[in-house]
PDB file of C-alpha atoms (C1' of nucleotides) in Angstrom:
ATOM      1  CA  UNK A 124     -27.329 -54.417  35.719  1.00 70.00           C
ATOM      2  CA  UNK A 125     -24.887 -51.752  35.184  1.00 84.00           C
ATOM      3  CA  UNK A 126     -26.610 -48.263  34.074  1.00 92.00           C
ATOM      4  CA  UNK A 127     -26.564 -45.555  36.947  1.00 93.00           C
ATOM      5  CA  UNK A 128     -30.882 -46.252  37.948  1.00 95.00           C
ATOM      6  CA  UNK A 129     -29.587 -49.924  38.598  1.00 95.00           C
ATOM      7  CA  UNK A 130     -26.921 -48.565  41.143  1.00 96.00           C
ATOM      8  CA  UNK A 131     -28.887 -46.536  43.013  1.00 97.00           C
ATOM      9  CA  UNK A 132     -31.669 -49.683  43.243  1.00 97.00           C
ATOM     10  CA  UNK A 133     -28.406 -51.473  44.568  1.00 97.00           C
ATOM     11  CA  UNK A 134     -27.833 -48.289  46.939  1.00 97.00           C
ATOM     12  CA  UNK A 135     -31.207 -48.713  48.476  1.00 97.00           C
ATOM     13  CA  UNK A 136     -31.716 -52.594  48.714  1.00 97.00           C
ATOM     14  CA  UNK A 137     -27.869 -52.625  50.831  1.00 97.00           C
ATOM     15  CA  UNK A 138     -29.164 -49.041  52.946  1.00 97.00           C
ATOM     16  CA  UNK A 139     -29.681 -51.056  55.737  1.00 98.00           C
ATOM     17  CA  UNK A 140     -26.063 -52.123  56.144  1.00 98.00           C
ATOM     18  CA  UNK A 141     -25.329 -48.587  56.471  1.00 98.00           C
ATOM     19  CA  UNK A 142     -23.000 -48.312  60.275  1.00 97.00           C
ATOM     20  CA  UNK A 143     -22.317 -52.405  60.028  1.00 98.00           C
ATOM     21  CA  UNK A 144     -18.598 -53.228  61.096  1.00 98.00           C
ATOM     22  CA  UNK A 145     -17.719 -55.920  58.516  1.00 97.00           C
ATOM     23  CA  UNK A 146     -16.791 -59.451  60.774  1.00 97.00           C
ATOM     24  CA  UNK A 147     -16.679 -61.800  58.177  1.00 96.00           C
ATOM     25  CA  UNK A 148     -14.848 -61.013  54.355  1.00 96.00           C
ATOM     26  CA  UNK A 149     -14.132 -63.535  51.590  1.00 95.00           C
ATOM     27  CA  UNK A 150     -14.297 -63.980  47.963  1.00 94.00           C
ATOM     28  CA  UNK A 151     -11.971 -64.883  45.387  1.00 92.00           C
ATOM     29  CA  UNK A 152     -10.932 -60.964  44.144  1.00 92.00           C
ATOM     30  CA  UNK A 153      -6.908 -60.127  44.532  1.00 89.00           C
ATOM     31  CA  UNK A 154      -7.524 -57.182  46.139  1.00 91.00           C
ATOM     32  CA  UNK A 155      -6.469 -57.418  50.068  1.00 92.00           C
ATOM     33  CA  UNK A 156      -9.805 -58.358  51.360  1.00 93.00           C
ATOM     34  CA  UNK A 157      -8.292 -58.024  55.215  1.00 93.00           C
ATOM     35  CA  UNK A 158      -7.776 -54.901  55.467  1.00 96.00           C
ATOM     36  CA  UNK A 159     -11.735 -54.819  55.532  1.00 97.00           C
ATOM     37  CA  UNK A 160     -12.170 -57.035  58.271  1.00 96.00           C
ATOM     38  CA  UNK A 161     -13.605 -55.366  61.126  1.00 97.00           C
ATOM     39  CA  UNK A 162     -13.841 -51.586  58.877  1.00 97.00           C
ATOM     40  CA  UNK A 163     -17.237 -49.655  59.538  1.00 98.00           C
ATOM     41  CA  UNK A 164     -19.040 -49.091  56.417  1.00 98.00           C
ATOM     42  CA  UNK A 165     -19.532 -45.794  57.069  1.00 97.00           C
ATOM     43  CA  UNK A 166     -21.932 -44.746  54.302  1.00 97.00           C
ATOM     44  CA  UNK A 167     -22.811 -46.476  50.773  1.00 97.00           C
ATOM     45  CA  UNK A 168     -22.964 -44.070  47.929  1.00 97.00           C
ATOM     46  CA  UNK A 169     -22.848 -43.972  44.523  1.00 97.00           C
ATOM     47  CA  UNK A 170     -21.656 -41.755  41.263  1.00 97.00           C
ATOM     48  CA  UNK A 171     -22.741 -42.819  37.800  1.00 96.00           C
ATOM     49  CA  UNK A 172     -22.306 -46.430  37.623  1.00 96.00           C
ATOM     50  CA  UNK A 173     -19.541 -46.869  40.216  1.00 96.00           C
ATOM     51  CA  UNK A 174     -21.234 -48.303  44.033  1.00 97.00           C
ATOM     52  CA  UNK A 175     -18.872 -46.623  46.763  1.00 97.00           C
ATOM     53  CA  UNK A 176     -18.877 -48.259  50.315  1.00 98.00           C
ATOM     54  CA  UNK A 177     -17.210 -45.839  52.429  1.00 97.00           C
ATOM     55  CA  UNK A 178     -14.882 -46.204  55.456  1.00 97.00           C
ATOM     56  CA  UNK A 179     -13.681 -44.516  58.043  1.00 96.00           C
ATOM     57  CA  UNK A 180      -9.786 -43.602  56.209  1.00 96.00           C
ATOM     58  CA  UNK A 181     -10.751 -45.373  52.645  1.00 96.00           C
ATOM     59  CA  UNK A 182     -13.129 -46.135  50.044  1.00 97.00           C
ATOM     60  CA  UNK A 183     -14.070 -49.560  48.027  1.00 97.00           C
ATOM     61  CA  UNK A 184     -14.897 -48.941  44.475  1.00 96.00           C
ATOM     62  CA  UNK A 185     -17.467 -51.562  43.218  1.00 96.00           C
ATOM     63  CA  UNK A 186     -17.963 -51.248  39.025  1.00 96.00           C
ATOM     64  CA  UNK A 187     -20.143 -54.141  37.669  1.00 95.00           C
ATOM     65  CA  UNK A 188     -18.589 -53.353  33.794  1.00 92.00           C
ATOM     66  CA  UNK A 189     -21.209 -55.444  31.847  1.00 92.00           C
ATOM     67  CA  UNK A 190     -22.269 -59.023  33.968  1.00 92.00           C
ATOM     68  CA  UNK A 191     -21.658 -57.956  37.076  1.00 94.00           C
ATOM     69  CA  UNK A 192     -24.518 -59.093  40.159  1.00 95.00           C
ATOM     70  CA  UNK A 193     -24.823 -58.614  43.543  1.00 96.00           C
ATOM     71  CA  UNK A 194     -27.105 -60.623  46.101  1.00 96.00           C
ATOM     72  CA  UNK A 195     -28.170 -58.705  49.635  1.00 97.00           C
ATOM     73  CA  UNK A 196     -28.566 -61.339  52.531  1.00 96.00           C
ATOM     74  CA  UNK A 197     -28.462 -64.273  50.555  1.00 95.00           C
ATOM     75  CA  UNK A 198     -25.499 -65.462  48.498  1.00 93.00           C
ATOM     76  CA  UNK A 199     -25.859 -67.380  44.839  1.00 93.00           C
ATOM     77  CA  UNK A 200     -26.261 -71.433  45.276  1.00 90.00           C
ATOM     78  CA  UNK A 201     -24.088 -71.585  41.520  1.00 89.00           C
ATOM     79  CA  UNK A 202     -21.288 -68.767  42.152  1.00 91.00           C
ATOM     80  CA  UNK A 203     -18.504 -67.528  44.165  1.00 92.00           C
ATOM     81  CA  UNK A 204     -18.875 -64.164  45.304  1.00 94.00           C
ATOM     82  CA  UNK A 205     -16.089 -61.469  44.056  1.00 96.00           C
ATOM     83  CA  UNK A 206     -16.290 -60.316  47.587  1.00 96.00           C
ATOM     84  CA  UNK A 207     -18.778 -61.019  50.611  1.00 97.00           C
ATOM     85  CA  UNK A 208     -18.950 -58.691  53.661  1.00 97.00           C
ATOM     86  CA  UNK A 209     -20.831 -59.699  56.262  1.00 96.00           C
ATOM     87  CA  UNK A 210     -21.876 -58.765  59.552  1.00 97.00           C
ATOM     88  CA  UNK A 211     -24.307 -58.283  62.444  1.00 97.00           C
ATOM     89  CA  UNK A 212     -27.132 -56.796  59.997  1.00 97.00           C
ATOM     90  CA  UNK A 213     -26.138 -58.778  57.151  1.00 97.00           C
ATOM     91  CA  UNK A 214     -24.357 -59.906  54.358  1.00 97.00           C
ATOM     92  CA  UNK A 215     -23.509 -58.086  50.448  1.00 97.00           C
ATOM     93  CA  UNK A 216     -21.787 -60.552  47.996  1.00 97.00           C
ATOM     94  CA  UNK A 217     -20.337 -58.880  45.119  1.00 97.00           C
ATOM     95  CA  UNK A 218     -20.288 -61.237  41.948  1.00 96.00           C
ATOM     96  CA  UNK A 219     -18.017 -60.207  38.782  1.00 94.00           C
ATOM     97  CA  UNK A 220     -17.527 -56.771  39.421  1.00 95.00           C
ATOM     98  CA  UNK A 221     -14.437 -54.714  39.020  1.00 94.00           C
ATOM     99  CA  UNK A 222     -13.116 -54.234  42.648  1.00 95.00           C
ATOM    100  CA  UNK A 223     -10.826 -50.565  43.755  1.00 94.00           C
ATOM    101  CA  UNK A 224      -9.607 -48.955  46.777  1.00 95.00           C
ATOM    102  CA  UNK A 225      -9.922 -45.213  46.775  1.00 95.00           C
ATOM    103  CA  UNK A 226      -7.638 -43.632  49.290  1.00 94.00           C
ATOM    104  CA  UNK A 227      -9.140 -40.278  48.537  1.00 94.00           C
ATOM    105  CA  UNK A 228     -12.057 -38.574  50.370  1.00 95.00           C
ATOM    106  CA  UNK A 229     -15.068 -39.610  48.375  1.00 95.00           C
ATOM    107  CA  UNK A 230     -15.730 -35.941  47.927  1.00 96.00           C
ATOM    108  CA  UNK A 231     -12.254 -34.715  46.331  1.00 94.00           C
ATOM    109  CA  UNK A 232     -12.234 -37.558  43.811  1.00 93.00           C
ATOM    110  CA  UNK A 233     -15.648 -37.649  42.716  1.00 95.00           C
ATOM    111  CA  UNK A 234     -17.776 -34.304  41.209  1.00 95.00           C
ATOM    112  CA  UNK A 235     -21.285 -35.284  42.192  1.00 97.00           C
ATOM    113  CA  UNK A 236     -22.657 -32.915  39.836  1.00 96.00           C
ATOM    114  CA  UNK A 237     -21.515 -35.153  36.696  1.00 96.00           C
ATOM    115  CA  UNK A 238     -23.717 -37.967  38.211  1.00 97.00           C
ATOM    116  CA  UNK A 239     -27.158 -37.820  36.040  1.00 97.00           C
ATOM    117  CA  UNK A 240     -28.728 -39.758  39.505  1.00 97.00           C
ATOM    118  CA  UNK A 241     -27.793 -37.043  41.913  1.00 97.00           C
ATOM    119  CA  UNK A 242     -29.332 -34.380  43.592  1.00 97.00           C
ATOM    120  CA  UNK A 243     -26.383 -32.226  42.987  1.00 97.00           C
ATOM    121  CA  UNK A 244     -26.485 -33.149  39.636  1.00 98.00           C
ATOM    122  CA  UNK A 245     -25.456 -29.739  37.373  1.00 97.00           C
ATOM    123  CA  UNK A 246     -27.559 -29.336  33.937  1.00 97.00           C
ATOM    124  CA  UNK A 247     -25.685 -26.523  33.502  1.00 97.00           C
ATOM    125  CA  UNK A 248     -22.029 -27.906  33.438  1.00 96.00           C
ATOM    126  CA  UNK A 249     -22.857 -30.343  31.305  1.00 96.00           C
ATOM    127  CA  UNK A 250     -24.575 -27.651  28.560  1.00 96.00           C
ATOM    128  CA  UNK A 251     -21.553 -26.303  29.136  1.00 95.00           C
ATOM    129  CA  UNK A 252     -19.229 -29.389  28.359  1.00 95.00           C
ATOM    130  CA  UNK A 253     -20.734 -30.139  25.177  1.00 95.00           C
ATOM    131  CA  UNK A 254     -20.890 -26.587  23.895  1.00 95.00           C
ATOM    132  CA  UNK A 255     -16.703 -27.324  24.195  1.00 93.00           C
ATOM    133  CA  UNK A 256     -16.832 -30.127  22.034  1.00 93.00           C
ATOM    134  CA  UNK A 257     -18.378 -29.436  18.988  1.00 93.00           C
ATOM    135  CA  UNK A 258     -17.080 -32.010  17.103  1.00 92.00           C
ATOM    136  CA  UNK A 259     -18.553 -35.007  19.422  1.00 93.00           C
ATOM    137  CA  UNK A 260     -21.285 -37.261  18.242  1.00 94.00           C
ATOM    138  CA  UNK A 261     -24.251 -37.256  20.237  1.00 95.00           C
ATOM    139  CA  UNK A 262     -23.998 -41.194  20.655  1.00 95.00           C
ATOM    140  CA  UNK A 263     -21.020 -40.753  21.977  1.00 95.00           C
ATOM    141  CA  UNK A 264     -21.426 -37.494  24.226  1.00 96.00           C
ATOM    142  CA  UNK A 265     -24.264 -39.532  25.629  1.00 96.00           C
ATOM    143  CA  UNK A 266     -21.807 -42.535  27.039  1.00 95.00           C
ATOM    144  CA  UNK A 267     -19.289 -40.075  28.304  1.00 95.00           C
ATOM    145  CA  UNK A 268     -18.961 -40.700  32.040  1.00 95.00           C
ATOM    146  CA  UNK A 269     -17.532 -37.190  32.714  1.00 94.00           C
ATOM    147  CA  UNK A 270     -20.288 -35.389  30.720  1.00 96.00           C
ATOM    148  CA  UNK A 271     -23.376 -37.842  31.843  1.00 96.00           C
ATOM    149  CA  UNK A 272     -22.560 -40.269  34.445  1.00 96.00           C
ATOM    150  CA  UNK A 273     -24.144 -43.257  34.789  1.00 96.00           C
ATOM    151  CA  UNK A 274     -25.976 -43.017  31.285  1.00 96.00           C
ATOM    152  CA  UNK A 275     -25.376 -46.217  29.514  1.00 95.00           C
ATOM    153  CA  UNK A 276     -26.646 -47.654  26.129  1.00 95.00           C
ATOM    154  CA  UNK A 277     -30.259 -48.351  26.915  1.00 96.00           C
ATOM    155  CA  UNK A 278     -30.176 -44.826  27.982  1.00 96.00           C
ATOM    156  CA  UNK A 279     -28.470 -43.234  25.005  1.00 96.00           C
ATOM    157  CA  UNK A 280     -30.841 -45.139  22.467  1.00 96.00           C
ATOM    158  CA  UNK A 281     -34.013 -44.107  24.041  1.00 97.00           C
ATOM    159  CA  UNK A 282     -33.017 -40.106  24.969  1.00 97.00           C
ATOM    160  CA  UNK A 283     -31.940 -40.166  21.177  1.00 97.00           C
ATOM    161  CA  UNK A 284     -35.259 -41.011  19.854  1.00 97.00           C
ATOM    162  CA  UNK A 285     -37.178 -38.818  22.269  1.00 97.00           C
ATOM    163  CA  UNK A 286     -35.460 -35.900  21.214  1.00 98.00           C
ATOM    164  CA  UNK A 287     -35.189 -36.870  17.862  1.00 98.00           C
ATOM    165  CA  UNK A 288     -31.361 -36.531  17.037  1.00 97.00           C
ATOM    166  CA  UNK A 289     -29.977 -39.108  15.116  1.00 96.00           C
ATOM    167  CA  UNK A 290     -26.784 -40.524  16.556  1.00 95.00           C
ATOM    168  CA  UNK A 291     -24.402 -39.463  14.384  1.00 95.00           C
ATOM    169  CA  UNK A 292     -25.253 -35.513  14.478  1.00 96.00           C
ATOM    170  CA  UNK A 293     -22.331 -33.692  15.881  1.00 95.00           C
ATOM    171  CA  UNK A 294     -22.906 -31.647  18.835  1.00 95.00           C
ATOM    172  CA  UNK A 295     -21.742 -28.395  17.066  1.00 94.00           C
ATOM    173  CA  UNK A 296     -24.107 -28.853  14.482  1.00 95.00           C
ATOM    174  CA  UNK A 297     -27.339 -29.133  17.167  1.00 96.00           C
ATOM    175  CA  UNK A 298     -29.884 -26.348  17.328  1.00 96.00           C
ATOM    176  CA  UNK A 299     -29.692 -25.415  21.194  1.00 97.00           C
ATOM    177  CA  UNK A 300     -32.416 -26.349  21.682  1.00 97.00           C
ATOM    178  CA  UNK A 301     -32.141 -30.053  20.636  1.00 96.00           C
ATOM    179  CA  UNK A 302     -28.823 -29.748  22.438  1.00 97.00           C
ATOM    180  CA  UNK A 303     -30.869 -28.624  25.919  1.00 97.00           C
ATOM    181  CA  UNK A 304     -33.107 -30.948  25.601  1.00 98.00           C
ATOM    182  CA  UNK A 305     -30.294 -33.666  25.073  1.00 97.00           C
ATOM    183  CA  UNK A 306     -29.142 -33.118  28.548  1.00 98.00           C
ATOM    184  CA  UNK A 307     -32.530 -32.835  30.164  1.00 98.00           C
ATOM    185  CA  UNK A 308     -34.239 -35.946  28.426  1.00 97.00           C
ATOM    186  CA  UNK A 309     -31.096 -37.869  30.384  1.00 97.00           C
ATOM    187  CA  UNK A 310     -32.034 -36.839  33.839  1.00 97.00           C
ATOM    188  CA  UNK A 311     -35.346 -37.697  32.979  1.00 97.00           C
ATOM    189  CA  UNK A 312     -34.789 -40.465  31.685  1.00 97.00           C
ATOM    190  CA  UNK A 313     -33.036 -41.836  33.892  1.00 97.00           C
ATOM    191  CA  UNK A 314     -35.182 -41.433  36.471  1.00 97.00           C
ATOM    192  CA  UNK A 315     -37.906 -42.909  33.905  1.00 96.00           C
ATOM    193  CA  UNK A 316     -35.553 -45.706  34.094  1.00 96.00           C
ATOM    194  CA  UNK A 317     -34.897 -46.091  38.024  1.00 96.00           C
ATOM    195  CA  UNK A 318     -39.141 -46.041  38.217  1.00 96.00           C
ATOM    196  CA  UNK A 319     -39.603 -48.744  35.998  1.00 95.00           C
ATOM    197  CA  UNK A 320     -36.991 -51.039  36.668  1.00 95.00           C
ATOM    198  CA  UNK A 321     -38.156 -50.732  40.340  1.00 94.00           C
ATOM    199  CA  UNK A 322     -41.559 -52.195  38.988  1.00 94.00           C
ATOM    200  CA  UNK A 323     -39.867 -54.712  37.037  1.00 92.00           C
ATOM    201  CA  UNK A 324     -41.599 -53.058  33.662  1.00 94.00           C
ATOM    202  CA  UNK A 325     -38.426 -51.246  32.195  1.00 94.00           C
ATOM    203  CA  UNK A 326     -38.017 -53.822  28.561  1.00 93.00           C
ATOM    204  CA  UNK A 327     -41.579 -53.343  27.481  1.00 93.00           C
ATOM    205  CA  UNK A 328     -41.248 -49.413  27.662  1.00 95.00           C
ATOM    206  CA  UNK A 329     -38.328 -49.774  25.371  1.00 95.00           C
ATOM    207  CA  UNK A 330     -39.329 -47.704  22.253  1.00 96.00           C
ATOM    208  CA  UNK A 331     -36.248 -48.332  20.099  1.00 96.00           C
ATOM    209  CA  UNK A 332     -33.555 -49.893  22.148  1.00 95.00           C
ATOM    210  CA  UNK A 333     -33.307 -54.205  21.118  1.00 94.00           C
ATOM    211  CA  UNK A 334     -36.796 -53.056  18.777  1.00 94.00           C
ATOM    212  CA  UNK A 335     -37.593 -53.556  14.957  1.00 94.00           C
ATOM    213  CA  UNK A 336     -40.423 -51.013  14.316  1.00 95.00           C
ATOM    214  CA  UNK A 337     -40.250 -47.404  15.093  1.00 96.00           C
ATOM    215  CA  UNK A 338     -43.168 -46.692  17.101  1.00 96.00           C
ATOM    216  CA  UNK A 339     -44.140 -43.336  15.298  1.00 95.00           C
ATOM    217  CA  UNK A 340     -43.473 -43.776  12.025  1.00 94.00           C
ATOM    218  CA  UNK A 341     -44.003 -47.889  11.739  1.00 95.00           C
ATOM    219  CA  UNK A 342     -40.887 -48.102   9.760  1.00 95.00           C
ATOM    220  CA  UNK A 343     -37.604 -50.306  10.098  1.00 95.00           C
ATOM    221  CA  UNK A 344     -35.484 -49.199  12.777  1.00 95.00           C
ATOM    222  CA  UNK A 345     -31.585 -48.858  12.023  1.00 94.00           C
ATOM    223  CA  UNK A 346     -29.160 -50.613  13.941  1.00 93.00           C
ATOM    224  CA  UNK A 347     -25.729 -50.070  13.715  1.00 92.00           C
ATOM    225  CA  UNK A 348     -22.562 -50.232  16.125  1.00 92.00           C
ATOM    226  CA  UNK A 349     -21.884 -46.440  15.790  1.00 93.00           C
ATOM    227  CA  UNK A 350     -19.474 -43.717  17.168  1.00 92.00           C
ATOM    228  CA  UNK A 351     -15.755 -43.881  18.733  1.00 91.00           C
ATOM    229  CA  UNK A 352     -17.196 -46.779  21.370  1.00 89.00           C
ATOM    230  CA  UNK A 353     -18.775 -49.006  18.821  1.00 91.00           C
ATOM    231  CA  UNK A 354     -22.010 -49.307  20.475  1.00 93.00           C
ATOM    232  CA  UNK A 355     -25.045 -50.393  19.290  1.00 93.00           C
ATOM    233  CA  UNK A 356     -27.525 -48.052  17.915  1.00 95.00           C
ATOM    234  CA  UNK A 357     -31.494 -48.305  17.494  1.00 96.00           C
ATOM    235  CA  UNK A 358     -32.921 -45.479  15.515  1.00 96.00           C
ATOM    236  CA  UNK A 359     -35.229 -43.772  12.890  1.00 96.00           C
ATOM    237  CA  UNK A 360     -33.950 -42.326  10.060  1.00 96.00           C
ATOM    238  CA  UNK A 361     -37.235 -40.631   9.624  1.00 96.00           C
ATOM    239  CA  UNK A 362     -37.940 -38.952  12.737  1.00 95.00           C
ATOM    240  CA  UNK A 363     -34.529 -38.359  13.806  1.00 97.00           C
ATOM    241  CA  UNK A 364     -32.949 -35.838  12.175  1.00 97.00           C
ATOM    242  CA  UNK A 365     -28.970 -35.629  11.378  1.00 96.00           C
ATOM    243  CA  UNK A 366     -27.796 -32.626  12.235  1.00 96.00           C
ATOM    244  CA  UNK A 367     -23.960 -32.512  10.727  1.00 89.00           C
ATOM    245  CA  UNK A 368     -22.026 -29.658   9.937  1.00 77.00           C
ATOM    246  CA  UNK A 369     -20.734 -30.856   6.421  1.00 59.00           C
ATOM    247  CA  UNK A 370     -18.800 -33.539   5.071  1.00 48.00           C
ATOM    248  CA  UNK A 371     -19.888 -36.092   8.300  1.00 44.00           C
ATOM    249  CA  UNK A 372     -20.369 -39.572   7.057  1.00 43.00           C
ATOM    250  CA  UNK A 373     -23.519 -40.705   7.504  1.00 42.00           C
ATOM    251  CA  UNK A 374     -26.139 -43.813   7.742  1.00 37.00           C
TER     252      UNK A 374
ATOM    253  C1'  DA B 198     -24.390 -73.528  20.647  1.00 86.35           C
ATOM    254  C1'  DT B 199     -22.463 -69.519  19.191  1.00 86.35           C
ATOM    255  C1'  DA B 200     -22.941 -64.799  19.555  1.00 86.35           C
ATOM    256  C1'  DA B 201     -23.949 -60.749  21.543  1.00 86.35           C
ATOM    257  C1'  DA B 202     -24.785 -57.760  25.293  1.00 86.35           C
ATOM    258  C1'  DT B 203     -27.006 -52.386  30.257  1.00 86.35           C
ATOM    259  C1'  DG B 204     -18.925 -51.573  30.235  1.00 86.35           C
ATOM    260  C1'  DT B 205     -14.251 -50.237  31.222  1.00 86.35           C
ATOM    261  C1'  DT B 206      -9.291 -50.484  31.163  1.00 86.35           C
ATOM    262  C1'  DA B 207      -4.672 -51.462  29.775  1.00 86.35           C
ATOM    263  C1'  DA B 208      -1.486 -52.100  26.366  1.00 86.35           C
ATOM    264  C1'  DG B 209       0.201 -51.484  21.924  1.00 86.35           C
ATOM    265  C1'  DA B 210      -0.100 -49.149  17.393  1.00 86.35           C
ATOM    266  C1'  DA B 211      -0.427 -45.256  14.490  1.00 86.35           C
TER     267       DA B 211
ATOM    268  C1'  DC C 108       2.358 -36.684  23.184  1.00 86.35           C
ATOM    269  C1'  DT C 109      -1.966 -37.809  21.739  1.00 86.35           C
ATOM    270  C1'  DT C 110      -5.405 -40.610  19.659  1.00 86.35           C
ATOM    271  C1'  DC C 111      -6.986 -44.874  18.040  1.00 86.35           C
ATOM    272  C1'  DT C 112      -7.538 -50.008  18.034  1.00 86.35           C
ATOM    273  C1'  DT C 113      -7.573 -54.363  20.153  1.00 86.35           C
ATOM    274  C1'  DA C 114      -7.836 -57.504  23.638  1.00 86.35           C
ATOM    275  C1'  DA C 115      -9.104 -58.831  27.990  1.00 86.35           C
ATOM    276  C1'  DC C 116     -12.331 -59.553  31.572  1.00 86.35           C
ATOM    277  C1'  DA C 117     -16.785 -62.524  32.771  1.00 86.35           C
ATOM    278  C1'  DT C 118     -22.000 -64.001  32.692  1.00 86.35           C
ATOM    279  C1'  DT C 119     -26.461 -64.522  30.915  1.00 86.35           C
ATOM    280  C1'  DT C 120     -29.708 -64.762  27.295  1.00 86.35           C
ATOM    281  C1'  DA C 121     -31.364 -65.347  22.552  1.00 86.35           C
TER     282       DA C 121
END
DNA sequence: ATAAATGTTAAGAA
DNA sequence: CTTCTTAACATTTA
C-alpha cells in the first residue's frame, strides 16, 4: 500500500469527499477524534507517502507505515477502522495507519517539490541534494523522503536496475550522468508505477524486485538487506555497475 | 506456522 | 551533539 503512486490512487478514489463536513467520527486511534466532528474537509492532498485531509484551521496526517488500508464507502466486515469519517457523500475508514494533526498551513510545512508525484516536483533540487552528499549510497539516497518523496523499496530496486547502478555505489563516485538519470528514472518510475497499479498489473512488471533471474543477463539476482535502512535489495552484479570511490565494502 | 514485508519513529547506546 | 542500533507498531502473504 504505502509507496507515493498508491497515495495518490488513495487521493483520487476519496476526491469525491472533497467539501464533505464530517457528521459522524469513530475508530479506536488516541488521537481526539472530536475535534473532527462537524470540520469541512477542505481539500485532500498528498506529499510522498503521507495522505493530508485538510481543514479549515488544521491538517490530519494519515501515514500507512507498512500494513496500513483504507476502504472508501464501505468499511472492512473483519476490522476496526483507525478512524472513520463519514458524512453526507460518504464514508473513509482509515485501518492501521499512523494518525497526526498538523497545525501548520499545509504549504509552510510541506516542500511540494521533494514529492516525486507532484507537479511541482523539482529535478533540479534534488540533483542538487545528492551532489551534497557524496558519501550516500544510492540505495539509500533512493529511500530518503527529503531527497525523493514517496519512493519506497519496490521503487528503489527497479530505478536501480534500469539505470544500472548497483546499490552500494556512493553518490560521489557516480558519473553525472548515471547520477541524472538516477533522479529522472524515479519520476518515471513512479509514474510507471501509479499506471500499472491502476490496472492491477504492477507485480508482473517487476524486473528485479521479489525476482530470481535477471532479465538481461539470465543470471542469479543478489539479494541482500543493504545500506543504513537495512532494506532489501534485488540486483545484478553483472549489469549493474559499482561505482565506489575506494576502500567501499562491497557485495 | 513462522517469517518477512511497499515504513517510520522514539528511545537508548556509542 | 551527533550518529547508530534496536524495538515497537500492526497486517497480510508466502
Amino acid at each position: 500500500m504505502p509507496e507515493g503512486p498508491s497515495i495518490v490512487i488513495l487521493r483520487e478514489e476519496a476526491a469525491h469527499l472533497t467539501g464533505m463536513r464530517i457528521a459522524d467520527v469513530s475508530g479506536n486511534t488516541r488521537l481526539d477524534k472530536a475535534r473532527l466532528k462537524g470540520q469541512t474537509m477542505v481539500a485532500l492532498r498528498s506529499w510522498g507517502k503521507h495522505f493530508l485531509i485538510e481543514f479549515r484551521s488544521f491538517s490530519l496526517r494519515v501515514h500507512f507505515l507498512l500494513f496500513g488500508s483504507y476502504r472508501i464507502d464501505e468499511r472492512r466486515a473483519d476490522a476496526v477502522p483507525r478512524l472513520s469519517l463519514g458524512g453526507a457523500r460518504g464514508e473513509l475508514n482509515l485501518y492501521a495507519c499512523s494518525l497526526r494533526f498538523i497545525e501548520e498551513p499545509l504549504d509552510t510545512v510541506y516542500d511540494w517539490r521533494t514529492d516525486v508525484m507532484s507537479d511541482h516536483w523539482s529535478p533540479a533540487r534534488a540533483r542538487k541534494k545528492l551532489i551534497e552528499r557524496p558519501q550516500l549510497l544510492a540505495c539509500d539516497a533512493l529511500l530518503d523522503q527529503d531527497v525523493f518523496a514517496g519512493v519506497g523499496n519496490i521503487i528503489k530496486n527497479e530505478v536501480l536496475f534500469r539505470i544500472r547502478v548497483h546499490p552500494l555505489s556512493t553518490l560521489g563516485a557516480l558519473p553525472t550522468a548515471q547520477r541524472n538519470a538516477l533522479v529522472r528514472e524515479a519520476r518515471k518510475y513512479a509514474f510507471e508505477f501509479l499506471a500499472w497499479k491502476k490496472a492491477y498489473v504492477l507485480k508482473k512488471h517487476w524486473l528485479v524486485h521479489t525476482r530470481r533471474i535477471c532479465p538481461r543477463c539470465d543470471v542469479p539476482l543478489h539479494k541482500g538487506k543493504l545500506g543504513r535502512t537495512r532494506r532489501r535489495s534485488f540486483y545484478c552484479t553483472q549489469c549493474q555497475v559499482l561505482y565506489a570511490d575506494n576502500d567501499t565494502a562491497v557485495r
